[in-house]
Coordinates of C-alpha atoms in Angstrom, one line a residue:
M22 CA 105.5 13.2 42.4
S23 CA 101.8 12.2 42.7
V24 CA 100.6 8.8 41.6
S25 CA 96.9 8.0 41.1
V26 CA 96.4 4.8 43.0
S27 CA 93.3 3.5 44.7
V28 CA 94.3 2.6 48.3
E29 CA 92.1 1.2 51.0
L30 CA 93.0 0.1 54.5
N31 CA 92.2 -3.6 54.7
H32 CA 93.1 -4.7 58.2
L33 CA 95.0 -4.0 61.4
I34 CA 96.5 -6.3 63.9
V35 CA 95.4 -5.2 67.4
P36 CA 97.7 -6.5 70.1
S37 CA 95.9 -7.7 73.2
R38 CA 96.3 -9.6 76.5
N39 CA 93.5 -11.9 75.4
N40 CA 92.4 -11.7 71.8
R41 CA 88.9 -13.1 72.4
E42 CA 88.1 -10.8 75.4
S43 CA 89.2 -7.7 73.5
A44 CA 87.4 -8.6 70.3
E45 CA 84.2 -9.4 72.1
F46 CA 84.4 -6.2 74.2
L47 CA 84.7 -4.0 71.1
A48 CA 82.1 -5.9 69.1
N49 CA 79.6 -5.8 71.9
L50 CA 80.2 -2.1 72.5
L51 CA 79.8 -1.1 68.9
G52 CA 77.1 -3.6 67.9
L53 CA 79.4 -5.5 65.6
E54 CA 80.0 -9.2 65.0
V55 CA 83.0 -11.2 66.1
G56 CA 84.3 -13.2 63.1
Q57 CA 85.5 -16.7 62.9
E58 CA 88.9 -17.3 64.6
W59 CA 91.7 -18.0 62.2
G60 CA 95.2 -18.7 63.3
P61 CA 96.1 -16.4 66.2
F62 CA 93.5 -13.8 65.2
I63 CA 89.9 -13.0 66.3
P64 CA 88.5 -10.6 63.6
V65 CA 86.0 -7.8 64.0
E66 CA 85.0 -5.9 60.9
V67 CA 83.8 -2.3 60.9
R68 CA 81.2 -0.7 58.5
N69 CA 83.8 0.5 56.0
G70 CA 85.2 -3.0 55.5
V71 CA 88.3 -2.5 57.7
R72 CA 89.0 -5.7 59.7
L73 CA 90.6 -5.5 63.2
D74 CA 92.5 -8.8 63.9
F75 CA 92.9 -9.1 67.6
A76 CA 96.0 -11.1 68.6
T77 CA 97.1 -12.2 72.0
V78 CA 100.7 -11.0 72.6
P79 CA 103.1 -11.4 75.5
E80 CA 102.6 -8.8 78.2
Q81 CA 106.1 -7.3 77.6
D82 CA 105.2 -6.7 73.9
L83 CA 102.1 -4.6 74.7
R84 CA 102.4 -1.0 73.8
L85 CA 99.7 1.6 74.0
Q86 CA 97.9 1.8 70.7
H87 CA 95.0 4.2 69.8
Y88 CA 92.0 3.4 67.8
C89 CA 89.2 5.9 67.0
F90 CA 85.8 4.9 65.8
L91 CA 83.5 7.3 64.1
I92 CA 79.8 6.5 64.8
P93 CA 76.6 8.3 63.9
E94 CA 75.3 10.7 66.4
D95 CA 72.0 8.8 66.5
D96 CA 74.0 5.7 67.8
F97 CA 76.1 7.5 70.5
D98 CA 73.6 7.1 73.4
A99 CA 73.3 3.3 72.9
V100 CA 77.0 2.8 72.5
F101 CA 77.8 5.0 75.5
A102 CA 75.2 3.2 77.6
R103 CA 76.9 -0.1 76.8
L104 CA 80.3 1.4 77.7
V105 CA 78.9 2.6 81.1
E106 CA 77.5 -0.9 81.7
T107 CA 81.0 -2.4 81.3
G108 CA 82.2 -0.4 84.3
V109 CA 85.3 0.7 82.2
T110 CA 86.6 4.2 83.2
Y111 CA 86.0 6.7 80.5
H112 CA 87.0 10.3 80.1
A113 CA 86.5 13.3 77.8
D114 CA 90.1 14.0 77.1
P115 CA 93.0 11.9 75.8
M116 CA 95.1 12.5 78.9
G117 CA 92.4 11.0 81.2
K118 CA 91.9 14.2 83.3
Q119 CA 88.2 14.6 82.7
V120 CA 87.1 11.3 84.2
G121 CA 83.4 10.3 83.9
E122 CA 82.7 13.0 81.2
I123 CA 82.2 13.1 77.5
N124 CA 83.4 15.8 75.1
H125 CA 81.6 17.9 72.6
N126 CA 84.5 18.4 70.2
H127 CA 84.1 19.3 66.6
G128 CA 80.3 19.7 66.9
G129 CA 79.7 16.2 68.1
R130 CA 80.3 14.0 71.1
G131 CA 83.2 11.8 72.1
V132 CA 84.7 9.7 74.8
Y133 CA 88.1 7.9 75.5
F134 CA 88.7 4.6 77.4
L135 CA 90.9 1.6 77.5
D136 CA 89.9 -1.8 76.2
P137 CA 90.7 -5.0 78.2
G138 CA 93.9 -5.3 76.2
G139 CA 95.2 -1.9 77.3
N140 CA 94.6 -0.2 74.0
G141 CA 93.4 3.4 73.9
M142 CA 89.9 3.6 72.3
E143 CA 88.0 6.7 71.2
I144 CA 84.4 7.0 70.0
I145 CA 83.4 10.2 68.2
T146 CA 80.3 11.3 66.3
Q147 CA 82.1 13.9 64.2
P148 CA 85.5 13.7 62.5
Y149 CA 88.2 16.2 63.4
E150 CA 88.2 17.6 59.9
P151 CA 85.3 20.1 59.4
E152 CA 85.0 19.3 55.7
R153 CA 84.2 15.7 56.7
R154 CA 81.2 16.5 58.9
R155 CA 78.5 13.8 59.0
P156 CA 74.7 14.1 59.4
A157 CA 73.2 12.6 62.6
S158 CA 72.2 9.4 60.7
W159 CA 74.4 8.1 58.0

């Protein structure tokens, strides 16, 4: 049974060791703004309106999460340069075997790394699905 409903992802809670540190790390890396703290959350909103609410959680409650960010090809060099400046280890593959490399999957470029909260992050310039390919600037 198919139901015609308009559904949008509004927000995600991102567990972290330190909500401010992780929110600022991602915002600085991607050129985004850190929002006003509210309750236990430090928000960062991405271009399509999805808000990431960073929350400090006890160490024993941290589990590896994965977040992938699609950015324009034209922005990759600047974002990648900021990543390198942080000194964070990055790699071309999700298993971390190609350390210090980027990938060229799906006709674009991409890189994996961990944020200060221990979450797996990925930046790509082309989506995995060929029918969703993006122009260099969008």
